mmCIF file of C-alpha atoms and ligand atoms in Angstrom:
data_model
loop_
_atom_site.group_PDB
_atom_site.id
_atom_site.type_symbol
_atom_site.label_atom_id
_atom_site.label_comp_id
_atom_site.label_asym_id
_atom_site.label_seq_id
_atom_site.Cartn_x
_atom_site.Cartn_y
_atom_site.Cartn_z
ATOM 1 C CA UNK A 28 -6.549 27.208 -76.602
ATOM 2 C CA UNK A 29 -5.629 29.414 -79.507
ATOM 3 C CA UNK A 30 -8.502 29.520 -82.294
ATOM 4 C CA UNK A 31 -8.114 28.177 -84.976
ATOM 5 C CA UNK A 32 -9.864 29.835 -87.965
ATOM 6 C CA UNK A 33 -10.431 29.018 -91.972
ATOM 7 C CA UNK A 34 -11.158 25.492 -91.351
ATOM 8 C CA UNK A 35 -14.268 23.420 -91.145
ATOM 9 C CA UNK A 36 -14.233 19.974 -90.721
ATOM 10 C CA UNK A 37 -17.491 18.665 -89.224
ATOM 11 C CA UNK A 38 -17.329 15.231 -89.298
ATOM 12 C CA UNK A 39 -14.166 15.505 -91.086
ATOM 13 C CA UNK A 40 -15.965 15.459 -94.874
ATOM 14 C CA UNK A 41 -14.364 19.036 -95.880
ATOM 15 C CA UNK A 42 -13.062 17.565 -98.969
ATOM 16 C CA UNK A 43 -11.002 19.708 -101.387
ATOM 17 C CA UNK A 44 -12.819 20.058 -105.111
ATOM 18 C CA UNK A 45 -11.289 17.377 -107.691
ATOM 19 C CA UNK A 46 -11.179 14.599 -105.020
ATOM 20 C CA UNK A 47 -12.313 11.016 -105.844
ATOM 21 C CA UNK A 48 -15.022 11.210 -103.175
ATOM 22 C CA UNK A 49 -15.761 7.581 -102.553
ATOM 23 C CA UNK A 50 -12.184 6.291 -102.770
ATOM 24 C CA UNK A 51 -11.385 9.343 -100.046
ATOM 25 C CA UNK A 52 -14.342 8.304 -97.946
ATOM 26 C CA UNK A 53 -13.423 4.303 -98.181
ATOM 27 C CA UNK A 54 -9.707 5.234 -96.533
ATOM 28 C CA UNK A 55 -11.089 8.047 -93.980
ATOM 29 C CA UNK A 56 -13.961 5.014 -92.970
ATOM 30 C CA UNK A 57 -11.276 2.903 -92.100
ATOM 31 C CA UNK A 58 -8.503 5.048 -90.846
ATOM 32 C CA UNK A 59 -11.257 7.082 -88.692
ATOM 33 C CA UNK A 60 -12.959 3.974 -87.684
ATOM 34 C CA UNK A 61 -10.929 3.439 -84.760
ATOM 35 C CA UNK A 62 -11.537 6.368 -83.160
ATOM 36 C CA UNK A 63 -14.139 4.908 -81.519
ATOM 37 C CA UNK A 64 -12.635 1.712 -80.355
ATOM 38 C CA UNK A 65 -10.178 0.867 -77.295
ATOM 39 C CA UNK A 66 -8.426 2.672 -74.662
ATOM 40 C CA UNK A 67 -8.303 6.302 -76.300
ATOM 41 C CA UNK A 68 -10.857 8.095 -74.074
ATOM 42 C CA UNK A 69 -8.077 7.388 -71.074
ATOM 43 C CA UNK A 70 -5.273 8.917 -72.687
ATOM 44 C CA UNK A 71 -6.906 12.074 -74.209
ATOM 45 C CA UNK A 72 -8.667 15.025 -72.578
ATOM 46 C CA UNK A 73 -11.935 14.598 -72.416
ATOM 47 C CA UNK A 74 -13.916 15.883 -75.278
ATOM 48 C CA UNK A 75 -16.209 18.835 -75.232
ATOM 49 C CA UNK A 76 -18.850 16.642 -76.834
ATOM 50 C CA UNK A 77 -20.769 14.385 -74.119
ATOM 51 C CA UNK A 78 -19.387 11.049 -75.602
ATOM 52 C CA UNK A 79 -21.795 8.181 -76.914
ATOM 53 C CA UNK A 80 -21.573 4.807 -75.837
ATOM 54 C CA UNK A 81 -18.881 3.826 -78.688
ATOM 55 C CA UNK A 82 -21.313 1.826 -81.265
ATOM 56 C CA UNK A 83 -19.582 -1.456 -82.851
ATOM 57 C CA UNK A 84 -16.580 -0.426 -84.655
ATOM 58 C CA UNK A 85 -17.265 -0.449 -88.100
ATOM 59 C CA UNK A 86 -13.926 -2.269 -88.488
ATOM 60 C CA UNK A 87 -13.633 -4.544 -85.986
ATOM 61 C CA UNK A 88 -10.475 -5.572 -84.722
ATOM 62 C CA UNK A 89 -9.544 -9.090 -86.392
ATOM 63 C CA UNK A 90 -10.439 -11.930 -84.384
ATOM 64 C CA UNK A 91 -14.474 -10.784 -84.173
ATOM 65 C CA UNK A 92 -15.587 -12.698 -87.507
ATOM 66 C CA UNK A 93 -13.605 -9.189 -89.314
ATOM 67 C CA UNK A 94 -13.517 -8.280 -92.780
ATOM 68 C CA UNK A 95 -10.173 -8.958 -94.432
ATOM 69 C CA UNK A 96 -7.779 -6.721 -93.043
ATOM 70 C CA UNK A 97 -5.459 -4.842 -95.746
ATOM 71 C CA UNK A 98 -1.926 -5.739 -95.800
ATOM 72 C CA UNK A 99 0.309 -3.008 -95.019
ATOM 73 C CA UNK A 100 1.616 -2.836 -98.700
ATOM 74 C CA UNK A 101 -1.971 -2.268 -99.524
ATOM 75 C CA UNK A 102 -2.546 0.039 -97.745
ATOM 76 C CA UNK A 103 0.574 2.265 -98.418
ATOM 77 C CA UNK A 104 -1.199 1.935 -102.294
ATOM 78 C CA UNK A 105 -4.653 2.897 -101.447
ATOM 79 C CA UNK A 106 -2.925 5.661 -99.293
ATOM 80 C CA UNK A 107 -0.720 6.861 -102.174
ATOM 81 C CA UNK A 108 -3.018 6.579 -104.819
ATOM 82 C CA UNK A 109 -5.622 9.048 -102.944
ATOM 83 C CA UNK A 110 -2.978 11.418 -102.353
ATOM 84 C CA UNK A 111 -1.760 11.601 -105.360
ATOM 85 C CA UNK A 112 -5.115 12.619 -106.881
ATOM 86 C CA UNK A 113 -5.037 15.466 -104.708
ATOM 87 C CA UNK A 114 -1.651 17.082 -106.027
ATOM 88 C CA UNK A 115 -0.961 15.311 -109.607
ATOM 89 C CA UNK A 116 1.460 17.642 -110.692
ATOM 90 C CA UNK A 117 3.611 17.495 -107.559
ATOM 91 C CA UNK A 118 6.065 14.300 -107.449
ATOM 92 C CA UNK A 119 5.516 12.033 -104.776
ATOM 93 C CA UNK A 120 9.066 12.192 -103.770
ATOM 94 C CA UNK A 121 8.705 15.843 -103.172
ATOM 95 C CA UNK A 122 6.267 15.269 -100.575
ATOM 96 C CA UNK A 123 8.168 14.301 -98.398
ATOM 97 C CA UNK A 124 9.732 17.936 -98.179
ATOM 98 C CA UNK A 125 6.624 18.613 -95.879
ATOM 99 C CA UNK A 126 4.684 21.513 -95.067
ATOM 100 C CA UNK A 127 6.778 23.793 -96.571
ATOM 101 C CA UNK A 128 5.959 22.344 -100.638
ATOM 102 C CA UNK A 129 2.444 23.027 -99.417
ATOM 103 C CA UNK A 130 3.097 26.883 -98.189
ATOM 104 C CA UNK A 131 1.687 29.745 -99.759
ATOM 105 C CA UNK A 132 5.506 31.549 -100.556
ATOM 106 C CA UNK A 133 7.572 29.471 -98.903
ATOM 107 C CA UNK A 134 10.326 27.851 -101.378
ATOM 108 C CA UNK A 135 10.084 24.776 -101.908
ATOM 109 C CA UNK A 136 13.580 23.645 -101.605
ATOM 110 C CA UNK A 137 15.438 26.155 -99.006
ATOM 111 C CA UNK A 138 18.942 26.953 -100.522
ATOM 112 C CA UNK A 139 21.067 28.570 -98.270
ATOM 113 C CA UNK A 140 20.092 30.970 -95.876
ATOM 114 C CA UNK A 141 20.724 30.947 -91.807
ATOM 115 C CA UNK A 142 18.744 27.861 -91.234
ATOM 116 C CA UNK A 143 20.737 25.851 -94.295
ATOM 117 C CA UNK A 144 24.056 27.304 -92.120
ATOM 118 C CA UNK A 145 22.042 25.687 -88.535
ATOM 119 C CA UNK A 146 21.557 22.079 -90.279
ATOM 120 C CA UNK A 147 25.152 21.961 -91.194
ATOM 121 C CA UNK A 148 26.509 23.050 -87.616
ATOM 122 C CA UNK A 149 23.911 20.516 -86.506
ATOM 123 C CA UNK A 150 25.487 17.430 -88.643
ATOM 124 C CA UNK A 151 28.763 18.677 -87.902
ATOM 125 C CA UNK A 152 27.951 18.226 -83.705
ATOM 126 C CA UNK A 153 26.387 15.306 -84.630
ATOM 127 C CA UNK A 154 29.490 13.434 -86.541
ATOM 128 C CA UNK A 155 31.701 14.709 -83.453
ATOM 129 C CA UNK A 156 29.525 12.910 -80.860
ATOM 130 C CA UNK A 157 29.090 9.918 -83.197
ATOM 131 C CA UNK A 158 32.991 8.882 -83.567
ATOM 132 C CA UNK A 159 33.765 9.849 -79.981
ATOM 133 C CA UNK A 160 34.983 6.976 -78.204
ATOM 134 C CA UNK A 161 33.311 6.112 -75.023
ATOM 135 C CA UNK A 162 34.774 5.615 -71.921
ATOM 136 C CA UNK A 163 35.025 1.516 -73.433
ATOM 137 C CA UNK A 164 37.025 2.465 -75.979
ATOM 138 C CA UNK A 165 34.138 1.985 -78.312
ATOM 139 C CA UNK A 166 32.112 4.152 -80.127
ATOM 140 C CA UNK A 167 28.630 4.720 -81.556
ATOM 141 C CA UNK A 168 30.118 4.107 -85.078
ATOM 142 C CA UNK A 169 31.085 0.653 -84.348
ATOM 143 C CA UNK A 170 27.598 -0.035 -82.920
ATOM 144 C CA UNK A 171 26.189 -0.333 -86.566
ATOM 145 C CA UNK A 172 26.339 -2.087 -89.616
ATOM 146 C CA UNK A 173 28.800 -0.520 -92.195
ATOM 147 C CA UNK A 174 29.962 2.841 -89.909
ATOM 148 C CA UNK A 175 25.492 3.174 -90.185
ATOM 149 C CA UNK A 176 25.971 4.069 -93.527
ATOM 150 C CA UNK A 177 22.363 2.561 -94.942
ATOM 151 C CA UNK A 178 20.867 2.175 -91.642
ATOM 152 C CA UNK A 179 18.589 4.791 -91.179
ATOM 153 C CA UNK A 180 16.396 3.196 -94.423
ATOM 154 C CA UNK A 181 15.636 0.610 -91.677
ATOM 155 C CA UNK A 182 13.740 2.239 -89.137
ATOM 156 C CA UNK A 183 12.140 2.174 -87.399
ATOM 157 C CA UNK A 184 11.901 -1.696 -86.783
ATOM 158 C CA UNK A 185 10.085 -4.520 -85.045
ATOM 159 C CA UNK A 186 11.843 -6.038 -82.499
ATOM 160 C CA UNK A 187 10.799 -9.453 -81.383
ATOM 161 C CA UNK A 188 13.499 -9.898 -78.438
ATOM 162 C CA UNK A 189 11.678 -6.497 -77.000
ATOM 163 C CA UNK A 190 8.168 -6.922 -78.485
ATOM 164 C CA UNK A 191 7.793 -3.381 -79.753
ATOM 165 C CA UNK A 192 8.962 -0.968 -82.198
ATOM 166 C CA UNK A 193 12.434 0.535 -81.764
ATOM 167 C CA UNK A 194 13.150 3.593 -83.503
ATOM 168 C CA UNK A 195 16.465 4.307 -84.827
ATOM 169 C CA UNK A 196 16.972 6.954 -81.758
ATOM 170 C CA UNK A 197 16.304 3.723 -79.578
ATOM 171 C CA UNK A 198 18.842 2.378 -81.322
ATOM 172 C CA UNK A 199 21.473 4.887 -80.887
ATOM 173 C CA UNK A 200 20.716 4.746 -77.071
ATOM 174 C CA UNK A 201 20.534 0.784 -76.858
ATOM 175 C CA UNK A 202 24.276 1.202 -78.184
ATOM 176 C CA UNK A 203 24.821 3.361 -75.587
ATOM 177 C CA UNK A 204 23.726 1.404 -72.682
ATOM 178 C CA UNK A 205 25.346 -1.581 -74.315
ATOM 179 C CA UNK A 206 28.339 -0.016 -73.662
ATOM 180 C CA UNK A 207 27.733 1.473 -70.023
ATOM 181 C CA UNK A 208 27.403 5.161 -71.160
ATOM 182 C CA UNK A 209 24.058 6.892 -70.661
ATOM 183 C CA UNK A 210 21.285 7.124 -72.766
ATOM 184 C CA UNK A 211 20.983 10.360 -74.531
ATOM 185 C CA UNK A 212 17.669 12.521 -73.648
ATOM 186 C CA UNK A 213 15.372 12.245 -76.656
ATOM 187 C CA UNK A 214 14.552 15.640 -76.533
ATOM 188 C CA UNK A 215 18.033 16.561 -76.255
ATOM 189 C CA UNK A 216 18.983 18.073 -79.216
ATOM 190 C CA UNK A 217 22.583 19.043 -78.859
ATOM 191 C CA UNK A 218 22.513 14.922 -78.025
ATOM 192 C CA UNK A 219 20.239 12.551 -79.895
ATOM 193 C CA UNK A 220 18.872 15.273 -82.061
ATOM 194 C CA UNK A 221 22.206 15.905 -83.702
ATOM 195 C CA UNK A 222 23.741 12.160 -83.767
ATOM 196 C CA UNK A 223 20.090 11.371 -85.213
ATOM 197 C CA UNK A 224 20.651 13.938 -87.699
ATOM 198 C CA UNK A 225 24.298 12.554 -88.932
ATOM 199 C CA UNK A 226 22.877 9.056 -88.543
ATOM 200 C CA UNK A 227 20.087 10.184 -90.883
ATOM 201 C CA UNK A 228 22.779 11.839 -92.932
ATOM 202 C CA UNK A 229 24.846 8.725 -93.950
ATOM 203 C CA UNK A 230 20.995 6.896 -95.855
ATOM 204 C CA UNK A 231 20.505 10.393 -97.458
ATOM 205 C CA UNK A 232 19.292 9.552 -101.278
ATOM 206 C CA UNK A 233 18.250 5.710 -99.884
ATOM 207 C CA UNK A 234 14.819 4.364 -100.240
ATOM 208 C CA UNK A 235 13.180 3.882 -96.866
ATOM 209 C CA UNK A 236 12.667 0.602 -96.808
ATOM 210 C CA UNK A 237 10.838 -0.767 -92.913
ATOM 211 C CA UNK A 238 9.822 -4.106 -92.809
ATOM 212 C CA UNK A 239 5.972 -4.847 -90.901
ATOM 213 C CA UNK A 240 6.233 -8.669 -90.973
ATOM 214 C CA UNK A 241 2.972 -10.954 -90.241
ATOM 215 C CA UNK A 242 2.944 -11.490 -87.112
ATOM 216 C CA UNK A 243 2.969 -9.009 -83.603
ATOM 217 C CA UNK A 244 4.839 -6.396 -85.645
ATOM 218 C CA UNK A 245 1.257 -6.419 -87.750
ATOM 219 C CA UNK A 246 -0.583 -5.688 -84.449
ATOM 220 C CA UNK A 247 1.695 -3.099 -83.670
ATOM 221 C CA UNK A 248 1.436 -1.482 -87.259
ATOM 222 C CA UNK A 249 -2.277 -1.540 -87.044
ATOM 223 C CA UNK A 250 -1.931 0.227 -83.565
ATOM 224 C CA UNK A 251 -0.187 2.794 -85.121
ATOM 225 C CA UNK A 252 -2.777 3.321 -88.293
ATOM 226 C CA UNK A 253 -5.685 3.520 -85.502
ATOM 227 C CA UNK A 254 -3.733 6.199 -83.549
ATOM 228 C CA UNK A 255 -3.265 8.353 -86.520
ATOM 229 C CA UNK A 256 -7.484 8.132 -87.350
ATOM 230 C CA UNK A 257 -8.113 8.324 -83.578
ATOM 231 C CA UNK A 258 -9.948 12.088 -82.677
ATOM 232 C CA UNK A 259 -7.930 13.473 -80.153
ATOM 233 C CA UNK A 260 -8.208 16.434 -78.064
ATOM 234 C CA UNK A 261 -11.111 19.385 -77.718
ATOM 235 C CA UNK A 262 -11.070 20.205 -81.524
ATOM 236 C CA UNK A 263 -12.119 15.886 -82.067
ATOM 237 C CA UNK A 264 -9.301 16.126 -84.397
ATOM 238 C CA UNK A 265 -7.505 13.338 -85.533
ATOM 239 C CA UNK A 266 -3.956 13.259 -87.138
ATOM 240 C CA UNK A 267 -5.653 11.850 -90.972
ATOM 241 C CA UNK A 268 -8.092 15.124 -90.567
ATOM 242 C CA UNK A 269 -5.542 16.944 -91.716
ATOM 243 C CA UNK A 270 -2.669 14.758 -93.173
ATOM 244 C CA UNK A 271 -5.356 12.984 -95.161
ATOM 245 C CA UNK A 272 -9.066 14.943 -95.600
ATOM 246 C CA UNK A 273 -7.049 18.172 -95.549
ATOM 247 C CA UNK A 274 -3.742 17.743 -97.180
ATOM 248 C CA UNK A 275 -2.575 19.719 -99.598
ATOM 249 C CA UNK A 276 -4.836 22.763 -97.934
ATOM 250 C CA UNK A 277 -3.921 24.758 -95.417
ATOM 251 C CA UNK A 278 -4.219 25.149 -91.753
ATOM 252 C CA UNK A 279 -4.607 29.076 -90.357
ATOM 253 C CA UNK A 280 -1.821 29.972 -87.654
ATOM 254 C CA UNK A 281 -1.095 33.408 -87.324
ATOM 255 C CA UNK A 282 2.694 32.478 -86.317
ATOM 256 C CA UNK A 283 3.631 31.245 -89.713
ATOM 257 C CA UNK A 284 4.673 32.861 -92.521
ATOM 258 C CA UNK A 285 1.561 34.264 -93.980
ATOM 259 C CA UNK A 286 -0.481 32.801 -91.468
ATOM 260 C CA UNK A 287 -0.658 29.544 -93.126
ATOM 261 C CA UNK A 288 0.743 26.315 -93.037
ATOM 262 C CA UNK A 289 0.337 24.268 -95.509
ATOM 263 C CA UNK A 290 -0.821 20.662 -94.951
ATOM 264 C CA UNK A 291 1.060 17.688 -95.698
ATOM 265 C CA UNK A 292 0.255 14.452 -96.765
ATOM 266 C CA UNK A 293 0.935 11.536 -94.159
ATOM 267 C CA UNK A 294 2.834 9.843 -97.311
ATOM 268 C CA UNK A 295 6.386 11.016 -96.961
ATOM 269 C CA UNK A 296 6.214 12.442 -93.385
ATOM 270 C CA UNK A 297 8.881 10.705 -91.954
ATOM 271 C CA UNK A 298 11.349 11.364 -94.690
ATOM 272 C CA UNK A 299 13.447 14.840 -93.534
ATOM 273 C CA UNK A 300 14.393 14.504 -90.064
ATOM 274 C CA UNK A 301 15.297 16.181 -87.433
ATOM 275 C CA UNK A 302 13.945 19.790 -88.682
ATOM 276 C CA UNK A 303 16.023 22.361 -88.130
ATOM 277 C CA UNK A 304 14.577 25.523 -86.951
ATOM 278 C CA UNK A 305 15.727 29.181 -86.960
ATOM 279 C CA UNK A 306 18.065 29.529 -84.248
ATOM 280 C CA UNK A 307 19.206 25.935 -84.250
ATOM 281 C CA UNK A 308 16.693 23.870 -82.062
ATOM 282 C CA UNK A 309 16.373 19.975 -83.795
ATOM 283 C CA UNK A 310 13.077 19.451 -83.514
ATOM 284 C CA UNK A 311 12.453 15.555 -83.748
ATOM 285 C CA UNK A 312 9.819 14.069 -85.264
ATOM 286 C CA UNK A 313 8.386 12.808 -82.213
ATOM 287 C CA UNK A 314 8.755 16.969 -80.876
ATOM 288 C CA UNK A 315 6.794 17.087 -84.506
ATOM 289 C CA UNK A 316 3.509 15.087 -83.047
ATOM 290 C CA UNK A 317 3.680 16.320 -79.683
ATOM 291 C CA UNK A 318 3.558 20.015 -81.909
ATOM 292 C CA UNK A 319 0.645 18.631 -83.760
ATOM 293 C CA UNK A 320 -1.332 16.480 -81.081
ATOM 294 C CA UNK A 321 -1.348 20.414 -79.636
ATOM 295 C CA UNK A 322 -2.816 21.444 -82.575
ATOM 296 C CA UNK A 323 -6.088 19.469 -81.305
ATOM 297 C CA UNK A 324 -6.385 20.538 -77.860
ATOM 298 C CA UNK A 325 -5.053 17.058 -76.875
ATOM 299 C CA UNK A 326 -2.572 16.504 -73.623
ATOM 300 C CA UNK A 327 0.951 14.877 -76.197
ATOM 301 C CA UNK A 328 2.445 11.582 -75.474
ATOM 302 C CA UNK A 329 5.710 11.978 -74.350
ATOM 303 C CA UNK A 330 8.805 11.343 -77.040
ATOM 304 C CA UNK A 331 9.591 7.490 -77.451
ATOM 305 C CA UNK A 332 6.238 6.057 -76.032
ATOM 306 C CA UNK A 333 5.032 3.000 -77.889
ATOM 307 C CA UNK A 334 2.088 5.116 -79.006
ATOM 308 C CA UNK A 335 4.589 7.662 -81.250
ATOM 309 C CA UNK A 336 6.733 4.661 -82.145
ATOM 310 C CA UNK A 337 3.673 3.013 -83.730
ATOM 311 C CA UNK A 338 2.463 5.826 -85.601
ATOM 312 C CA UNK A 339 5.690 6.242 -86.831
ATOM 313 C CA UNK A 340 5.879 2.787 -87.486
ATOM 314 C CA UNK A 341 2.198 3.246 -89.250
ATOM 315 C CA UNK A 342 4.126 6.534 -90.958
ATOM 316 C CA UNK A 343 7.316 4.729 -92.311
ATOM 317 C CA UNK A 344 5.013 1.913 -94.229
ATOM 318 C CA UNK A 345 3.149 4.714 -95.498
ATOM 319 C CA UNK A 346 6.834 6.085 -97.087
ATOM 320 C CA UNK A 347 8.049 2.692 -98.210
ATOM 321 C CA UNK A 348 10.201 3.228 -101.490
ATOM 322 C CA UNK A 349 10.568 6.727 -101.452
ATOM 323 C CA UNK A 350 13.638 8.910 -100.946
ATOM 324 C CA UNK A 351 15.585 9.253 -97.309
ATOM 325 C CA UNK A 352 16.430 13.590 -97.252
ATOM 326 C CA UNK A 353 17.854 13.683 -94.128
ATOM 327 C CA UNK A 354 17.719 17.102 -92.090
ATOM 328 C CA UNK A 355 15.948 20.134 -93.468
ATOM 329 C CA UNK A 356 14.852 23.877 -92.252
ATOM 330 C CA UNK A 357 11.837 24.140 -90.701
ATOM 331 C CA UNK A 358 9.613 26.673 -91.676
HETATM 332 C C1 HEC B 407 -5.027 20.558 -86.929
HETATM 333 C C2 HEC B 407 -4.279 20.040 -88.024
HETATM 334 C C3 HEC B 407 -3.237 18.992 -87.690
HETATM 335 C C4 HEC B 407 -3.427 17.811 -87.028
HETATM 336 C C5 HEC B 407 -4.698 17.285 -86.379
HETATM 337 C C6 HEC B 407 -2.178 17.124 -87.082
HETATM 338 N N1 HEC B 407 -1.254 17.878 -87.738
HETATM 339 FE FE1 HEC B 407 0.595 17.291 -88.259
HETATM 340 N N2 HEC B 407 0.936 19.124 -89.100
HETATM 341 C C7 HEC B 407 0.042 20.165 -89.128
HETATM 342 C C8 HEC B 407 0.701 21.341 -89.649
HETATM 343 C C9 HEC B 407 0.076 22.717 -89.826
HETATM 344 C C10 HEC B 407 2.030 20.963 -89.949
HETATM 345 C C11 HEC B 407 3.138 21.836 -90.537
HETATM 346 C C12 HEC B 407 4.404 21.895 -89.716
HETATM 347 C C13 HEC B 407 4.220 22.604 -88.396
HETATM 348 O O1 HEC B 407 4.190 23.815 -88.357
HETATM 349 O O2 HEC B 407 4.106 21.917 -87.371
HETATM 350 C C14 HEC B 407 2.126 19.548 -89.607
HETATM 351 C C15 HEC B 407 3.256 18.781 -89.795
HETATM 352 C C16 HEC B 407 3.368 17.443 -89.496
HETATM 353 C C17 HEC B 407 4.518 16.634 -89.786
HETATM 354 C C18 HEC B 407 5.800 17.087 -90.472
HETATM 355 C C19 HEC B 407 5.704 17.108 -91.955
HETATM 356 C C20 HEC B 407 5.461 18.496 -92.442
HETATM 357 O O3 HEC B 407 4.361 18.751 -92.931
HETATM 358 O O4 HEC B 407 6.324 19.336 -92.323
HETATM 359 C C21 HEC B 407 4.277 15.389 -89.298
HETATM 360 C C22 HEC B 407 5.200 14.195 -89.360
HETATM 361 C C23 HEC B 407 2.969 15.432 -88.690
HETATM 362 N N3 HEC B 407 2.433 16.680 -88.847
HETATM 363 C C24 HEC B 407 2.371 14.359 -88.055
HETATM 364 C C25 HEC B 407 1.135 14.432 -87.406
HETATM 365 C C26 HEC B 407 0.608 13.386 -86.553
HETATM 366 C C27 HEC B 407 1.287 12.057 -86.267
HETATM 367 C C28 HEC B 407 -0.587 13.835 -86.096
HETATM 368 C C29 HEC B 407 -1.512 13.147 -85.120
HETATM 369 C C30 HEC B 407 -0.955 12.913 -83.800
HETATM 370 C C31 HEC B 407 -0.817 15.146 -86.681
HETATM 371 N N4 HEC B 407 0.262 15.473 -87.437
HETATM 372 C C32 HEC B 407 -1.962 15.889 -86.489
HETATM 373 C C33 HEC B 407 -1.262 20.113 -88.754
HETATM 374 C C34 HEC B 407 -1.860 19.035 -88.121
#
C-alpha cells in the first residue's frame, strides 16, 4: 500500500483551525458512530488494529429505546451548516465542482483544454447511443419522462416494487431489459458511462431534488450515512475522515498535480458526473468510491451494489437543492 504522508488523523480529531469544534464533533459522533455496529468487519479487510469487542453503539439503531433519529432534511442542515464554516467565502454551489475548487493551482472552473474537448466527444457518444432505436423499434429516449429531460434531478430513488435504491444508471439498464436488449456494463464507459453522461446532460442547471420518504427508503438512507462514517480498510479510514474532518485540506498523493488533492466536502459530491479524465476514460461515481475506498487500504464494493447505491443515496440528500453540472474534467 502506497504511503500516505502529511496527514494525521488519530482518532479522526485533526480538525482544521477556525472550526466550530463541538458542532464538528456532534456530526463526526454520529456519522462515525456506526463504525462500530453491524456487518462491516465481514466486508472489509481486516484491520491492523486487534479489534475490540464493538462496545454499545453510541447511536443505537432505532428500535433499542434510541434517541430521536434526525430526519434526513436535518441532517443535510447540520451537514451544510458545518461545512460551510469551514470555507465561508466559497459558495456552496461551487462545491460541488469537487476536488479540483480545493487544489492547490488547479482552476477552478476548467475552460477548454483537451479534457473540455474529451467531455464533449463523450456527450456526443452518449446522445448517439441514447436515440438509437433498439432492435424493438424503441429507444432509450422513449423510456423516460419528457425525452429525460429533468430526470437526472431524481436520482437516485427508492423503489418500493424492488425494495432498494435504483440509481439512474439502473434505470437506463431497467429500460434496456424492458425492452429485450442487454444491460449495459456499469463500468463500461463507451456504454453507460457516456448515455449517463447525456442523461446527466439534459438536468444540467436543475436542483437535485431525491426524495428519502418515511418508511424502508429511511432504513436504506440511514444505511448509506453509516457506510460513509464506517472505518474501512488498513488506514481505519472512513469516507467522513476526509469528506467531513478533513475537507477543505488536502490529501498527499504524489500522482496529482502538485502532489495534492484537495479534499472535498461530502455536500455536493454527487453533483458533476461522470468525470472525464485525460485521455477520455468516464470515470463513474461509483469508479469514484471504489478510487477512494482504495485510498484506505480497503478491498471496494463492486459498482451498483446496494452498499454504493446507499451511500449515494446518503450523498444525494446531502446535495438536496443545489445545482445538477453534469460532466466535468477530472483532475
Ligand atoms: C483518504 C482520504 C479519502 C477517503 C477515506 C475517501 N476519499 Fe473520497 N476523495 C479523496 C480525494 C483525494 C478525492 C479527490 C479526487 C480523486 O483524486 O479521487 C476524493 C474524491 C471523492 C469524490 C468526488 C468529488 C471530488 O472531490 O472530486 C467522491 C464522490 C468521493 N470522494 C466519495 C468518497 C466516499 C463515498 C468515500 C468512502 C467510501 C470516500 N470518498 C473516502 C479522498 C478520500
Amino acid at each position: 500500500m502506497r504511503g500516505i504522508t502529511g496527514w494525521r488523523v488519530p482518532g479522526d480529531v485533526a480538525l482544521r483551525g477556525g472550526v466550530a469544534l463541538r458542532a464538528a464533533l456532534t456530526i463526526v459522533v454520529t456519522l462515525l458512530a456506526g463504525s462500530v455496529a453491524s456487518h462491516a468487519a465481514a466486508q472489509t479487510k481486516p484491520q491492523t488494529k486487534p479489534q475490540t469487542k464493538p462496545q454499545a453503539p453510541a447511536n443505537p439503531r432505532p428500535g433499542s429505546a434510541a434517541p430521536a433519529v434526525p430526519t434526513p432534511e436535518q441532517d443535510r442542515a447540520a451537514l451544510t451548516n458545518l461545512l460551510q464554516k469551514r470555507f465561508p467565502a466559497l459558495a456552496i454551489d461551487d462545491w460541488s465542482l469537487g476536488s479540483a475548487a480545493f487544489s492547490p493551482g488547479v482552476a477552478v472552473i476548467p475552460l477548454g483544454g483537451a479534457n473540455a474537448t474529451n467531455v464533449n466527444d463523450i456527450l456526443a457518444i452518449g446522445k448517439k447511443a441514447w436515440e438509437r432505436p433498439f432492435a424493438n423499434g424503441k429507444s432509450l429516449a422513449t423510456c423516460f419522462p419528457n425525452g429525460g429531460r429533468r430526470v437526472a434531478s431524481n436520482y437516485p430513488q427508492w423503489d418500493p416494487q424492488q425494495n432498494r435504491v435504483v440509481t439512474l444508471e439502473d434505470g437506463i439498464n431497467a429500460c434496456r431489459v424492458l425492452h429485450g436488449e442487454l444491460p449495459f456494463r456499469l463500468d463500461d464507459g463507451l456504454t453507460m458511462g457516456a448515455v449517463s453522461a447525456y442523461l446527466r446532460s439534459l438536468a444540467v442547471g436543475q436542483k437535485l431534488n431525491v426524495r428519502v420518504p418515511p418508511g424502508p427508503a429511511r432504513t436504506a438512507y440511514a444505511s448509506g450515512r453509516e457506510w460513509f462514517g464506517k472505518r474501512l480498510g488498513e488506514k481505519g479510514m472512513a469516507c467522513a475522515s476526509c469528506h467531513v474532518l478533513q475537507a477543505g485540506g488536502f490529501w498527499d498523493e504524489p500522482d496529482a498535480p502538485g502532489g495534492k488533492r484537495g479534499l472535498s466536502p461530502a455536500v455536493g459530491q454527487v453533483l458533476a458526473w461522470p468525470r472525464v479524465e485525460a485521455g477520455g476514460r468516464v470515470r463513474s461515481l461509483h469508479q469514484q468510491f471504489q478510487r477512494c475506498m482504495t485510498r484506505t487500504g480497503a478491498e471496494p464494493f463492486a459498482s451498483g451494489s446496494p452498499i454504493f447505491a446507499e451511500i449515494e443515496y446518503f450523498l444525494a440528500n446531502s446535495s438536496n437543492g443545489l445545482t445538477i453540472r453534469g460532466a466535468i474534467p477530472a483532475h
